[in-house]
Amino acid sequence: MNEGNIDWVVAIVALLAGIAIGVLIRHFSGSQRNTSQKLKQRLAETELELKKLRESVNTHFADVTTLARNITRQSEELQARLDTDAGTMASDPALKRKRQVIAPEDSEEETNALHVPRDYADSNGTLDESYGLRQKQEGDSTDPQPPRY
């Protein structure tokens, strides 16, 4: 073989080696693309599942609220019916008087039990302006104090 043929053989071998290395790089980088595509698909599935779960939780709370309102309404209806039936069917006059005395007290307790929360004390509480200040002694000076805002 002459030197010209050796150059061609080296060039062909280098070309084949470059193709092999390129195929290997493509293979390993392609697996990363597949992995990223799989992760994106799993992320989309998880987001869809989360959305469905949120919708089901919202539906559940709406149903529970409706059921609680129904139970409250039915218990009030039952209480009213028991009161009317007890009023009409009670034959003992002492029991009727006792029911009449107890009924107004219940309504007063309900109105007194509900009050608006306050952020101040009635008097001499920790939020009172004079709380923690000592009383003036007779010997103290009577210098005018600056106004408090």
C-alpha positions as a printed Julia matrix, in Angstrom:
149×3 Matrix{Float64}:
    0.0    0.0    0.0
    1.14   3.38  -0.66
    0.86   6.48   1.46
   -2.23   7.78  -0.35
   -4.23   4.67   0.5
   -3.22   4.84   4.15
   -4.6    8.38   4.37
   -7.91   7.19   2.97
   -8.06   4.23   5.38
   -7.31   6.49   8.37
   -9.98   8.95   7.19
  -12.58   6.17   6.79
  -11.73   4.69  10.22
  -11.94   8.18  11.81
  -15.29   8.75  10.08
  -16.65   5.42  11.36
  -15.35   6.16  14.88
  -17.0    9.62  14.77
  -20.3    8.08  13.64
  -20.13   5.51  16.46
  -19.39   8.21  19.04
  -22.25  10.36  17.67
  -24.66   7.43  17.87
  -23.66   6.8   21.5
  -24.1   10.47  22.43
  -27.48  10.54  20.7
  -28.54   7.38  22.52
  -27.66   8.74  25.97
  -29.11  12.19  25.33
  -32.27  10.64  23.89
  -32.86   8.74  27.11
  -32.77  12.06  28.96
  -35.43  13.41  26.61
  -37.58  10.35  27.25
  -37.1   10.81  30.98
  -38.07  14.47  30.8
  -41.12  13.61  28.68
  -42.14  10.96  31.21
  -41.72  13.47  34.05
  -43.81  16.05  32.2
  -46.51  13.44  31.64
  -46.47  12.44  35.32
  -46.65  16.1   36.32
  -49.69  16.65  34.09
  -51.37  13.53  35.52
  -50.64  14.68  39.08
  -52.05  18.16  38.38
  -55.2   16.6   36.92
  -55.55  14.35  39.95
  -55.08  17.33  42.28
  -57.72  19.3   40.4
  -60.19  16.41  40.69
  -59.39  16.06  44.4
  -60.02  19.77  45.01
  -63.32  19.57  43.17
  -64.37  16.55  45.22
  -63.39  18.31  48.49
  -65.41  21.38  47.49
  -68.39  19.19  46.62
  -68.01  17.32  49.91
  -68.02  20.53  51.97
  -71.04  21.85  50.08
  -72.9   18.59  50.75
  -71.93  18.59  54.43
  -73.08  22.2   54.8
  -76.43  21.35  53.22
  -76.85  18.31  55.47
  -75.97  20.35  58.58
  -78.54  22.99  57.65
  -81.15  20.27  57.1
  -80.37  18.71  60.48
  -80.63  22.09  62.2
  -83.92  22.87  60.48
  -85.33  19.44  61.36
  -84.25  19.72  64.99
  -85.94  23.13  65.24
  -89.11  21.66  63.7
  -88.95  18.74  66.14
  -88.49  21.09  69.09
  -91.43  23.22  67.97
  -93.62  20.16  67.53
  -92.64  18.8   70.94
  -93.5   22.16  72.5
  -96.9   22.31  70.81
  -97.68  18.67  71.59
  -96.62  19.09  75.2
  -98.79  22.2   75.45
 -101.86  20.48  74.04
 -101.45  17.04  75.59
 -100.18  17.9   79.03
 -103.02  17.39  81.47
 -101.15  18.39  84.61
 -101.66  22.15  85.3
  -98.45  22.32  87.36
  -96.47  21.06  84.34
  -98.09  23.7   82.09
  -97.14  26.46  84.55
  -93.59  25.12  84.78
  -93.3   25.15  80.97
  -94.53  28.73  80.82
  -91.99  29.82  83.44
  -89.07  27.95  81.84
  -89.73  29.12  78.26
  -89.03  32.88  78.8
  -85.82  32.16  80.7
  -84.48  30.13  77.77
  -85.03  32.98  75.35
  -83.34  35.47  77.7
  -80.31  33.21  78.08
  -80.01  32.89  74.31
  -80.06  36.67  73.79
  -77.63  37.26  76.67
  -75.28  34.52  75.48
  -74.75  36.25  72.15
  -72.69  39.4   72.43
  -70.28  41.27  70.25
  -66.64  40.81  71.23
  -64.96  43.97  72.5
  -61.39  45.18  72.47
  -61.7   47.24  75.66
  -62.29  46.6   79.34
  -65.32  47.84  81.29
  -63.24  49.65  83.91
  -59.84  49.3   85.56
  -58.79  46.58  83.17
  -55.37  46.21  81.65
  -56.51  48.35  78.73
  -57.64  51.19  80.99
  -55.62  54.4   80.57
  -54.81  54.63  84.27
  -53.74  50.99  84.64
  -50.38  50.63  86.35
  -50.0   54.32  87.19
  -49.57  55.17  90.83
  -51.89  57.62  92.52
  -50.6   61.14  93.16
  -49.43  61.81  96.67
  -50.21  65.08  98.41
  -46.54  66.06  98.19
  -46.29  65.51  94.43
  -46.01  68.53  92.18
  -49.07  69.57  90.22
  -47.29  70.26  86.95
  -49.61  70.15  83.99
  -49.25  66.98  81.97
  -49.2   66.99  78.17
  -52.43  65.83  76.53
  -52.71  62.13  75.73
  -53.94  61.21  72.29
